[in-house]
Short mmCIF file of C-alpha atoms in Angstrom, two decimals:
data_model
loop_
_atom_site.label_atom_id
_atom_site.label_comp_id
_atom_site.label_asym_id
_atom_site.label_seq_id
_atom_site.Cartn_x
_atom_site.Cartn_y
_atom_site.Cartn_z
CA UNK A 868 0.00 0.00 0.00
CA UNK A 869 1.57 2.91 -1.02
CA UNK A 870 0.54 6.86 -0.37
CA UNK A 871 -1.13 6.42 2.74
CA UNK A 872 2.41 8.14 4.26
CA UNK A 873 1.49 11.54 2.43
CA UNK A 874 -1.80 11.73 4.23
CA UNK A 875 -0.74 13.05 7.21
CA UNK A 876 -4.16 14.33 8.36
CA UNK A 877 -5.97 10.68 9.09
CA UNK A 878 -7.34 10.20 12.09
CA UNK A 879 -9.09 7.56 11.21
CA UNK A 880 -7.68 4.59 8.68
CA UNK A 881 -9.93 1.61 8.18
CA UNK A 882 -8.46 -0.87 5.25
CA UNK A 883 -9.93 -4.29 6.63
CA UNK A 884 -10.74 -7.03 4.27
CA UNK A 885 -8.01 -6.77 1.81
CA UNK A 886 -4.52 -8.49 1.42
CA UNK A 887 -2.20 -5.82 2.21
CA UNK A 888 1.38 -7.24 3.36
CA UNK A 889 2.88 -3.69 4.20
CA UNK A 890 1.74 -0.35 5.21
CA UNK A 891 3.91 2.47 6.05
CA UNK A 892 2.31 4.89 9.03
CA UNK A 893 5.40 7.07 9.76
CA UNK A 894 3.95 9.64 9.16
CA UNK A 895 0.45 9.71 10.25
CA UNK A 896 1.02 10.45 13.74
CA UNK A 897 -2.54 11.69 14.05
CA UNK A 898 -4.09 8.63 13.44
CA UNK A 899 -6.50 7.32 16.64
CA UNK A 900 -8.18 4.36 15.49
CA UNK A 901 -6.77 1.80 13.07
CA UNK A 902 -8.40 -0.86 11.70
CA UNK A 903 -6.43 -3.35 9.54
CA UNK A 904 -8.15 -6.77 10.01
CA UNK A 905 -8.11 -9.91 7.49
CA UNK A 906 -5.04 -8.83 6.16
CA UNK A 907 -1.74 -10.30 5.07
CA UNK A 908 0.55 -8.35 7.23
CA UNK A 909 3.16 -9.54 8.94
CA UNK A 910 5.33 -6.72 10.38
CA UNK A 911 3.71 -3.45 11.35
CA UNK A 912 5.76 -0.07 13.24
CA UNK A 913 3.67 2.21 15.09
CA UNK A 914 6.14 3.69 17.23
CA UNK A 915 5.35 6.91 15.51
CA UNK A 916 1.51 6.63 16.20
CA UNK A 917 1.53 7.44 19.86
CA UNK A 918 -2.23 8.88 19.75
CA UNK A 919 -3.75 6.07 19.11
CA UNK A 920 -7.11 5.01 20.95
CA UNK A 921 -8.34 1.96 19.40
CA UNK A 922 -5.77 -1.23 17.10
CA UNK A 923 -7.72 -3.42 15.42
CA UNK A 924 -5.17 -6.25 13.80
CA UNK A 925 -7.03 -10.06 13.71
CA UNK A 926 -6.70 -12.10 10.93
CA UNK A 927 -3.17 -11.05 9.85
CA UNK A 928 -0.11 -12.77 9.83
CA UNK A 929 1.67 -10.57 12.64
CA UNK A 930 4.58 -11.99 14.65
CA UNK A 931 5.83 -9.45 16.95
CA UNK A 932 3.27 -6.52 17.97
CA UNK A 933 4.65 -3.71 19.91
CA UNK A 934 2.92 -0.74 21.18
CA UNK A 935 4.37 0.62 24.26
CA UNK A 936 4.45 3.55 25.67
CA UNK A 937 1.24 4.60 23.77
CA UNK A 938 -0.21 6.59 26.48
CA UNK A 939 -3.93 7.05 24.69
CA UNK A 940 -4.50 3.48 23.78
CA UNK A 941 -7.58 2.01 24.93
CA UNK A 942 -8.06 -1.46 22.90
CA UNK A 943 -6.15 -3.85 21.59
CA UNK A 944 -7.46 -6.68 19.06
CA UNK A 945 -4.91 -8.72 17.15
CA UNK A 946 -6.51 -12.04 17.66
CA UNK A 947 -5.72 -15.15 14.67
CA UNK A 948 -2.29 -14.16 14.07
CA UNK A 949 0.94 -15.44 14.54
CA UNK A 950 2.18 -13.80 17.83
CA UNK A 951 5.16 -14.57 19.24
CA UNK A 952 5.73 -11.77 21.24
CA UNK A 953 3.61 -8.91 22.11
CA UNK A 954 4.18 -5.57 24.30
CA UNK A 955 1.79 -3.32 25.74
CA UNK A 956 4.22 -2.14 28.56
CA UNK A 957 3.22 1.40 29.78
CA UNK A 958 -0.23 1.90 28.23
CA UNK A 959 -1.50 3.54 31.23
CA UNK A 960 -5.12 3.54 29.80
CA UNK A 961 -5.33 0.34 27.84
CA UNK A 962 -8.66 -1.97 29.12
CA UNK A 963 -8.70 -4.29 26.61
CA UNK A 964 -5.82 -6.85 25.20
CA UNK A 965 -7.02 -9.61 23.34
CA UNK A 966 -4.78 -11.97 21.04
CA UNK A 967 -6.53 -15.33 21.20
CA UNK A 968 -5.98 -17.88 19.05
CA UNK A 969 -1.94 -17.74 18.91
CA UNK A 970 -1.37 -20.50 17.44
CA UNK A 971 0.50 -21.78 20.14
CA UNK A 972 3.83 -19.76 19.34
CA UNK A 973 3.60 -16.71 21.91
CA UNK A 974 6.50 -16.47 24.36
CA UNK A 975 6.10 -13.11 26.03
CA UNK A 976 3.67 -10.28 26.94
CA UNK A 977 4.44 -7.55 28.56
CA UNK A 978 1.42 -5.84 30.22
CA UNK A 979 3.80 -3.48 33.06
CA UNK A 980 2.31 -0.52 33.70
CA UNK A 981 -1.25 -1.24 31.96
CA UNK A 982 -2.68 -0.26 35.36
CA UNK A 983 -6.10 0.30 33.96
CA UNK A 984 -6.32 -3.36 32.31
CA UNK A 985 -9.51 -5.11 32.46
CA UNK A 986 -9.80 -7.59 30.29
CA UNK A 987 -6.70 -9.72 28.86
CA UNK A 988 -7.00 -12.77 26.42
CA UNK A 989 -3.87 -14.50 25.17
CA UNK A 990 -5.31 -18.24 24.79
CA UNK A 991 -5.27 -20.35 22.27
CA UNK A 992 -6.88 -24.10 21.69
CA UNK A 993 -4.14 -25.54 19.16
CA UNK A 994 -1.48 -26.80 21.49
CA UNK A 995 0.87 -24.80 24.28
CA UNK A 996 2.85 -21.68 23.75
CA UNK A 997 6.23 -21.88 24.91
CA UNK A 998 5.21 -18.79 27.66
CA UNK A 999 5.92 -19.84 31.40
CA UNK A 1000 5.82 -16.60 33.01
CA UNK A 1001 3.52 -13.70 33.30
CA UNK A 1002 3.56 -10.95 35.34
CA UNK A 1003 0.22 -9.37 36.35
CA UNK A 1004 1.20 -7.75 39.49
CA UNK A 1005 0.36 -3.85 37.64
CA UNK A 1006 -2.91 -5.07 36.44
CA UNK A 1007 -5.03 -4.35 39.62
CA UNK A 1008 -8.25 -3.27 37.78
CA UNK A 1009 -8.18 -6.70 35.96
CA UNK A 1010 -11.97 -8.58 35.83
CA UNK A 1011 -11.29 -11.42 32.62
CA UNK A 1012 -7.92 -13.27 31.86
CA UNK A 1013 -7.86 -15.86 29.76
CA UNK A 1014 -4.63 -17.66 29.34
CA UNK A 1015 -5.39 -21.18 28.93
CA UNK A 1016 -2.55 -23.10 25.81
CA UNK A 1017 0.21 -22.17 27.30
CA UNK A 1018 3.13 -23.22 29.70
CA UNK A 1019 2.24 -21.28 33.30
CA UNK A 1020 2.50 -22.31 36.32
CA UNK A 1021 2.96 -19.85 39.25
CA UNK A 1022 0.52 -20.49 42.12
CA UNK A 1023 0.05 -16.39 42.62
CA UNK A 1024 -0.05 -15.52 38.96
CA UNK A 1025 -3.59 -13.07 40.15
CA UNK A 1026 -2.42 -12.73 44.04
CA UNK A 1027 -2.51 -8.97 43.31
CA UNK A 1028 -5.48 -9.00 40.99
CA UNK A 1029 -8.25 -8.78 43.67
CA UNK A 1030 -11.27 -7.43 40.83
CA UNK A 1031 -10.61 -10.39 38.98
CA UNK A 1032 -14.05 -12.17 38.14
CA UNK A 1033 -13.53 -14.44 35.17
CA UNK A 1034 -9.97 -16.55 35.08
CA UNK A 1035 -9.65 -18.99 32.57
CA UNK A 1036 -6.57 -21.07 32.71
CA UNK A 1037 -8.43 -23.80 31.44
CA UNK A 1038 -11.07 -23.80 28.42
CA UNK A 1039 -14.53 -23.76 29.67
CA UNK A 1040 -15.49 -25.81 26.07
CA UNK A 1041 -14.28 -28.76 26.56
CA UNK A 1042 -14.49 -31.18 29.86
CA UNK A 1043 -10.82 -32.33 29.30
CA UNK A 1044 -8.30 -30.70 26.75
CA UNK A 1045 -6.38 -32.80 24.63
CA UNK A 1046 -2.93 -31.52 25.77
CA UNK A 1047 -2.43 -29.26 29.12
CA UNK A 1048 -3.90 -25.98 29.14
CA UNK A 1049 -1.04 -25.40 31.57
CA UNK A 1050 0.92 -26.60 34.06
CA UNK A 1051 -0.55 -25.64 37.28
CA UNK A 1052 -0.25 -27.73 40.15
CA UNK A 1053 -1.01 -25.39 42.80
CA UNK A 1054 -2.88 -22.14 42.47
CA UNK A 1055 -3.89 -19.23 44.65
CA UNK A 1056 -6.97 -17.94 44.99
CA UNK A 1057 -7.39 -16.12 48.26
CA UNK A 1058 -6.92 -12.28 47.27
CA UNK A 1059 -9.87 -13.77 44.46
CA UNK A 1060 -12.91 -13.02 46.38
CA UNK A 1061 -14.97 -11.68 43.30
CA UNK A 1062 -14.05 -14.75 41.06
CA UNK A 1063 -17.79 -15.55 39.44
CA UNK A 1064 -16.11 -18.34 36.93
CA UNK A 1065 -12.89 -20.52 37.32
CA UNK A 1066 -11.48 -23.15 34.43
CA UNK A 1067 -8.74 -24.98 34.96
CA UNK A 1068 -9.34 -27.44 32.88
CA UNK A 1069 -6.48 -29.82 31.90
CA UNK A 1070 -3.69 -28.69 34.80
CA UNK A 1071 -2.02 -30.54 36.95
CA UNK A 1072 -3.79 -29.67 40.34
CA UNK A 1073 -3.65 -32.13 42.94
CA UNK A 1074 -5.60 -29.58 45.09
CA UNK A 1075 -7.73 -26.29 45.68
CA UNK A 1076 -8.76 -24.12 47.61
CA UNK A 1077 -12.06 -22.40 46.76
CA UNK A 1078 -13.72 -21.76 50.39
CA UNK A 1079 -13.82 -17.90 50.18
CA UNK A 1080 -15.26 -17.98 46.50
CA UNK A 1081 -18.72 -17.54 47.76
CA UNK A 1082 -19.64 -15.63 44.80
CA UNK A 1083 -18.03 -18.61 41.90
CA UNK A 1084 -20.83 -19.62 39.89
CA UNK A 1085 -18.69 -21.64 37.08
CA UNK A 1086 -16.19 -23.95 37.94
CA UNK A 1087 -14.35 -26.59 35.66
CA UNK A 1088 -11.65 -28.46 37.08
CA UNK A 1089 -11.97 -31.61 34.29
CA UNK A 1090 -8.84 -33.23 33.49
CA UNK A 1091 -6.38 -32.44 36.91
CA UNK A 1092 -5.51 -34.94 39.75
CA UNK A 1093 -7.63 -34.13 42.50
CA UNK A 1094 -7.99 -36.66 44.86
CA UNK A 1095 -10.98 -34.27 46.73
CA UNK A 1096 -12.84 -31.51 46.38
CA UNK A 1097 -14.84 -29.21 48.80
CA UNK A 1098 -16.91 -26.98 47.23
CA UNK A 1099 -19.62 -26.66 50.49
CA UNK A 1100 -19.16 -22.96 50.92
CA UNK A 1101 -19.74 -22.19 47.20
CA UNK A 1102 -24.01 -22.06 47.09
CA UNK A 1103 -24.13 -20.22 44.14
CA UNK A 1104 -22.39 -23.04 42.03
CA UNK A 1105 -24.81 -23.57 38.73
CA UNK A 1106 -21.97 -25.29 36.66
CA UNK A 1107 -19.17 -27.87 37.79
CA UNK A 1108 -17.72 -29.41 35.17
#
């Protein structure tokens, strides 16, 4: 694509649908809201484009996607693509991250200093990522994560996310996975008090503790090694799967 560059005015650039491989935004550092889905692209720079609000990138071919220190984004879509890595670090007012369906390839994301995160998706149902770590501690206004298809396994992976409501680290479609949605063996829950839904589907739990979710509605557990289970404090239970 070629000539976009000279507009320099565009706030606004919407070319979805098409089979663009490259697209030079240098120079449209106005630009707020992007939309670039069902392409063919595989590398992208918006360093330049720090006043953008709204990145719209599924269905591309995309390996490496990083917009940090974009101080005005708000969303972030680059779901079907082939992310590796992905950085959001310092996107102070970013709510919404979601890149599922990674094909199992991602190895990092960086969410530091998205301190208004809400919702964060980086699963995928094709096999595990190569990811073991990620660090949520920043992300204290977070209510959805799903990370289930890849390799985590820290017990306090959302000990500082106390608004969380949905965590999936486990697919809620299936009863058992056909390969580990992770590696947990241990995980906890006891900052989690708002937690409405819980998957773990397809870990490696041998136990858990879910007395002071008295608000869980949802909970999947298919496919660990529990040997017991006490779910007597959690009344409002209308799935357990």
């Amino acid at each position: 694509t070629t000539g976009v560059e000279k507009m320099v005015g565009l706030t606004v650039l919407s070319l979805s649908g098409n089979h663009i491989k490259i697209i030079n935004l240098e120079n449209n550092i106005l630009l707020k809201e992007l939309f670039l889905d069902d392409n063919d692209i595989e590398v992208i720079n918006l360093e330049n484009n720090i006043l953008l609000e709204g990145l719209f990138l599924d269905d591309n071919d995309i390996e490496e996607l990083d917009v940090s220190n974009h101080p005005s984004l708000k969303a972030v879509t680059v779901r079907y693509n082939d992310l590796v890595s992905v950085s959001v670090a310092g996107d102070s007012m970013l709510r919404e991250l979601d890149a599922f369906r990674t094909k199992g390839r991602l190895s990092s994301v960086d969410v530091s200093g998205c301190s208004n995160l809400e919702y964060l998706d980086i699963s995928n149902s094709v096999g595990n990522s190569s990811m073991t770590e990620l660090d949520l501690s920043d992300n204290v206004e977070l209510v959805t994560l799903k990370a289930y298809g890849n390799n985590l396994s820290d017990e306090d992976i959302v000990a500082n996310n106390t608004k969380l409501q949905n965590l999936y680290l486990g697919d809620d479609d299936a009863a058992e996975g056909d390969f580990l949605y992770n590696n947990f063996s241990r995980i906890n829950l006891s900052n989690n008090d708002e937690l409405k839904k819980v998957y773990l589907t397809s870990n490696k739990l041998r136990s858990i503790d879910v007395g002071n979710l008295t608000n869980l509605e949802e909970l999947g557990l298919a496919g660990n090694l529990l040997e017991e289970l006490n779910v007597s404090n959690n009344i409002k239970l209308t799935r357990l799967t």
